[in-house]
Amino acid sequence: MATTSERHPVERLLAIMARLRDPESGCPWDRRQTFESLIPHTLEEAYEVADAIERGDYDDLCDELGDLLLQVVFYARIAEERGLFDFHQVVERLCDKLERRHPHVFAGVRFASEEERKRAWEAVKQAERRAKGRDEAETGVLDDVPVTLPALLQAEEIQNRAARQGFDWVEAAPVFAKVEEELQELREAWASGDEAHICEEVGDLLFVAVNLARHLGVHPETALRQSNRKFARRFRYMERRLAASGRKMTDVPLGDLDALWEEAKEGREA
């Protein structure tokens, strides 16, 4: 009988997870986990993958992809214990779906245009929904957008689906105008002092900003993450400069902070 280390890596991983979940000799923490308790860990691991990619740390990316794969194996093991499905069924369904959704690669189908390929993709997805018992007459295209997605990603997915139904601007110029319109409405709400109205208009402005990003070919989540890192880098530069002079940021006039910020913008924070 092959030892754990002699098995195929995937089979070895599945065996390790089974051992961790063993009711008698497994790890207490691993045994306690459920579908629901793993959700925050899965989201965290997905973001750590994104972070490694954005930092260009590909050695770390290898580790983080392993951590993300562990989440899939963990869910599959819990499902197997409940008699729902197992890891191999997850893989088989994924393989079937990839082949089904790419007939131009696996079935010799030829599409005359990218638009035709997209229509075929949507037709396959609609067929998949029908196969799951979802009545097209009762199910809207937005009904299965995950409500737990981060708001920026959810807005982008909603807009992409609406666009595939023809409800979208054909170019970016009118979206710029819509951003300006929403900004003016936010100014008016702010002047009114109505907090609920202000919140609503802030949401509308963010939603249309996502739409503008789409039309400019920019992924809004990625763009915002880059801006967050840029702000943090410049802010840390200010902290270092102030610490070197024995000052605290809270005691420094705003004008001096602005001057330090400009230094950071000139690239001195590197």
Tab-separated table of C-alpha atoms in Angstrom, residues 18-212:
chain	number	residue	atom	x	y	z
A	18	ALA	CA	-9.894	13.003	5.471
A	19	ARG	CA	-7.367	12.498	8.277
A	20	LEU	CA	-7.855	16.047	9.543
A	21	ARG	CA	-11.627	15.496	9.626
A	22	ASP	CA	-11.436	12.069	11.271
A	23	PRO	CA	-13.952	12.099	14.181
A	24	GLU	CA	-11.546	10.383	16.561
A	25	SER	CA	-7.972	11.234	15.559
A	26	GLY	CA	-8.446	14.398	13.484
A	27	CYS	CA	-7.732	18.046	14.325
A	28	PRO	CA	-10.364	19.562	16.660
A	29	TRP	CA	-10.454	22.813	14.685
A	30	ASP	CA	-10.853	21.076	11.316
A	31	ARG	CA	-13.560	18.787	12.690
A	32	ARG	CA	-15.582	21.771	13.911
A	33	GLN	CA	-15.759	23.485	10.517
A	34	THR	CA	-18.948	23.675	8.471
A	35	PHE	CA	-19.894	25.091	5.073
A	36	GLU	CA	-20.911	28.306	6.808
A	37	SER	CA	-17.849	28.672	9.049
A	38	LEU	CA	-15.482	28.338	6.082
A	39	ILE	CA	-16.978	31.236	4.107
A	40	PRO	CA	-14.840	34.025	5.636
A	41	HIS	CA	-11.700	31.912	5.248
A	42	THR	CA	-12.493	31.288	1.577
A	43	LEU	CA	-12.997	34.990	0.894
A	44	GLU	CA	-9.761	35.827	2.718
A	45	GLU	CA	-7.793	33.258	0.723
A	46	ALA	CA	-9.192	34.561	-2.581
A	47	TYR	CA	-8.059	38.083	-1.713
A	48	GLU	CA	-4.638	36.815	-0.674
A	49	VAL	CA	-4.287	35.250	-4.126
A	50	ALA	CA	-5.166	38.607	-5.682
A	51	ASP	CA	-2.684	40.379	-3.407
A	52	ALA	CA	0.174	38.037	-4.370
A	53	ILE	CA	-0.561	38.597	-8.067
A	54	GLU	CA	-0.717	42.361	-7.696
A	55	ARG	CA	2.584	42.362	-5.764
A	56	GLY	CA	4.184	40.191	-8.427
A	57	ASP	CA	5.249	37.683	-5.756
A	58	TYR	CA	4.818	34.440	-7.684
A	59	ASP	CA	6.452	32.237	-5.070
A	60	ASP	CA	3.861	33.509	-2.595
A	61	LEU	CA	1.188	33.031	-5.278
A	62	CYS	CA	2.024	29.327	-5.393
A	63	ASP	CA	1.411	29.092	-1.638
A	64	GLU	CA	-1.782	31.148	-1.788
A	65	LEU	CA	-3.236	29.076	-4.632
A	66	GLY	CA	-2.644	26.026	-2.450
A	67	ASP	CA	-4.519	27.688	0.410
A	68	LEU	CA	-7.397	28.491	-1.942
A	69	LEU	CA	-7.444	24.913	-3.253
A	70	LEU	CA	-7.617	23.721	0.354
A	71	GLN	CA	-10.933	25.534	0.707
A	72	VAL	CA	-12.393	23.580	-2.225
A	73	VAL	CA	-11.126	20.299	-0.783
A	74	PHE	CA	-12.502	21.232	2.647
A	75	TYR	CA	-15.999	21.951	1.306
A	76	ALA	CA	-15.957	18.763	-0.769
A	77	ARG	CA	-14.949	16.674	2.249
A	78	ILE	CA	-17.792	18.084	4.355
A	79	ALA	CA	-20.195	17.391	1.489
A	80	GLU	CA	-18.893	13.820	1.174
A	81	GLU	CA	-19.431	13.240	4.882
A	82	ARG	CA	-23.034	14.402	4.446
A	83	GLY	CA	-23.580	12.174	1.414
A	84	LEU	CA	-24.037	15.144	-0.932
A	85	PHE	CA	-21.100	14.853	-3.362
A	86	ASP	CA	-17.342	14.422	-3.269
A	87	PHE	CA	-14.268	16.153	-4.689
A	88	HIS	CA	-14.159	13.989	-7.805
A	89	GLN	CA	-17.746	14.952	-8.636
A	90	VAL	CA	-16.781	18.614	-8.271
A	91	VAL	CA	-13.957	18.104	-10.768
A	92	GLU	CA	-16.125	16.074	-13.176
A	93	ARG	CA	-18.819	18.751	-13.206
A	94	LEU	CA	-16.228	21.438	-13.803
A	95	CYS	CA	-14.730	19.499	-16.723
A	96	ASP	CA	-18.179	18.911	-18.227
A	97	LYS	CA	-19.041	22.600	-17.869
A	98	LEU	CA	-15.788	23.779	-19.474
A	99	GLU	CA	-16.278	21.497	-22.462
A	100	ARG	CA	-19.960	22.400	-22.775
A	101	ARG	CA	-19.276	26.143	-22.672
A	102	HIS	CA	-16.420	25.957	-25.194
A	103	PRO	CA	-17.816	24.062	-28.195
A	104	HIS	CA	-15.482	26.060	-30.453
A	105	VAL	CA	-12.551	24.376	-28.689
A	106	PHE	CA	-13.854	20.889	-27.915
A	107	ALA	CA	-16.643	20.220	-30.445
A	108	GLY	CA	-15.404	21.813	-33.648
A	109	VAL	CA	-18.049	24.562	-33.634
A	110	ARG	CA	-17.113	27.720	-35.554
A	111	PHE	CA	-18.483	31.153	-34.676
A	112	ALA	CA	-18.643	33.897	-37.281
A	113	SER	CA	-17.965	36.638	-34.735
A	114	GLU	CA	-17.216	37.352	-31.086
A	115	GLU	CA	-20.827	38.493	-30.694
A	116	GLU	CA	-22.069	35.126	-31.945
A	117	ARG	CA	-19.753	33.346	-29.493
A	118	LYS	CA	-21.126	35.443	-26.610
A	119	ARG	CA	-24.718	34.641	-27.622
A	120	ALA	CA	-23.871	30.948	-27.694
A	121	TRP	CA	-22.270	31.260	-24.233
A	122	GLU	CA	-25.450	32.833	-22.858
A	123	ALA	CA	-27.591	30.149	-24.517
A	124	VAL	CA	-25.554	27.428	-22.811
A	125	LYS	CA	-25.886	29.154	-19.427
A	126	GLN	CA	-29.657	29.480	-19.921
A	127	ALA	CA	-29.842	25.777	-20.721
A	128	GLU	CA	-27.888	25.044	-17.544
A	129	ARG	CA	-30.366	27.099	-15.525
A	130	ARG	CA	-33.278	25.216	-17.072
A	131	ALA	CA	-31.555	21.915	-16.275
A	132	LYS	CA	-31.468	23.011	-12.634
A	133	GLY	CA	-35.225	23.575	-12.719
A	134	ARG	CA	-35.143	27.342	-12.966
A	135	ASP	CA	-38.084	28.603	-15.014
A	136	GLU	CA	-36.817	31.228	-17.458
A	137	ALA	CA	-40.210	32.961	-17.341
A	138	GLU	CA	-39.912	33.362	-13.584
A	139	THR	CA	-36.152	33.845	-13.260
A	140	GLY	CA	-34.587	37.161	-14.237
A	141	VAL	CA	-31.024	37.539	-15.457
A	142	LEU	CA	-30.056	39.272	-12.208
A	143	ASP	CA	-31.704	36.787	-9.857
A	144	ASP	CA	-28.617	34.651	-9.268
A	145	VAL	CA	-26.088	37.442	-8.849
A	146	PRO	CA	-24.550	36.500	-5.469
A	147	VAL	CA	-25.725	38.923	-2.799
A	148	THR	CA	-22.541	38.243	-0.807
A	149	LEU	CA	-20.232	39.646	-3.493
A	150	PRO	CA	-18.314	42.784	-2.499
A	151	ALA	CA	-20.415	45.754	-3.605
A	152	LEU	CA	-18.072	46.836	-6.411
A	153	LEU	CA	-17.977	43.346	-7.895
A	154	GLN	CA	-21.726	42.964	-7.515
A	155	ALA	CA	-22.354	46.277	-9.296
A	156	GLU	CA	-20.053	45.239	-12.132
A	157	GLU	CA	-21.770	41.862	-12.535
A	158	ILE	CA	-25.239	43.442	-12.498
A	159	GLN	CA	-24.185	45.922	-15.167
A	160	ASN	CA	-22.511	43.257	-17.311
A	161	ARG	CA	-25.649	41.153	-17.285
A	162	ALA	CA	-27.860	44.131	-18.106
A	163	ALA	CA	-25.484	45.049	-20.940
A	164	ARG	CA	-25.783	41.555	-22.426
A	165	GLN	CA	-29.531	42.190	-22.656
A	166	GLY	CA	-28.895	45.401	-24.606
A	167	PHE	CA	-29.474	47.791	-21.687
A	168	ASP	CA	-26.255	49.771	-21.773
A	169	TRP	CA	-24.605	52.846	-23.245
A	170	VAL	CA	-22.827	52.145	-26.508
A	171	GLU	CA	-19.828	54.349	-25.645
A	172	ALA	CA	-18.151	56.053	-22.690
A	173	ALA	CA	-19.031	59.713	-23.429
A	174	PRO	CA	-22.617	59.616	-22.030
A	175	VAL	CA	-21.370	57.751	-18.956
A	176	PHE	CA	-19.064	60.689	-18.151
A	177	ALA	CA	-22.142	62.912	-18.378
A	178	LYS	CA	-24.030	60.563	-16.051
A	179	VAL	CA	-21.209	60.748	-13.508
A	180	GLU	CA	-21.433	64.541	-13.556
A	181	GLU	CA	-25.219	64.340	-13.203
A	182	GLU	CA	-24.974	62.027	-10.184
A	183	LEU	CA	-22.311	64.257	-8.614
A	184	GLN	CA	-24.617	67.267	-8.936
A	185	GLU	CA	-27.478	65.302	-7.370
A	186	LEU	CA	-25.165	64.388	-4.489
A	187	ARG	CA	-24.282	68.067	-3.998
A	188	GLU	CA	-27.989	68.898	-3.827
A	189	ALA	CA	-28.621	66.090	-1.338
A	190	TRP	CA	-25.699	67.290	0.790
A	191	ALA	CA	-27.114	70.829	0.757
A	192	SER	CA	-30.484	69.492	1.921
A	193	GLY	CA	-28.961	67.806	4.959
A	194	ASP	CA	-31.120	64.711	4.382
A	195	GLU	CA	-28.834	61.858	5.489
A	196	ALA	CA	-30.891	59.114	3.831
A	197	HIS	CA	-30.903	61.028	0.544
A	198	ILE	CA	-27.151	61.668	0.801
A	199	CYS	CA	-26.523	57.937	1.318
A	200	GLU	CA	-28.701	57.101	-1.685
A	201	GLU	CA	-26.891	59.569	-3.935
A	202	VAL	CA	-23.457	58.382	-2.804
A	203	GLY	CA	-24.529	54.885	-3.813
A	204	ASP	CA	-25.750	56.117	-7.193
A	205	LEU	CA	-22.441	57.912	-7.797
A	206	LEU	CA	-20.425	54.804	-6.947
A	207	PHE	CA	-22.669	52.657	-9.156
A	208	VAL	CA	-22.217	54.891	-12.191
A	209	ALA	CA	-18.468	55.111	-11.497
A	210	VAL	CA	-18.360	51.329	-11.831
A	211	ASN	CA	-20.229	51.676	-15.117
A	212	LEU	CA	-17.699	54.199	-16.359
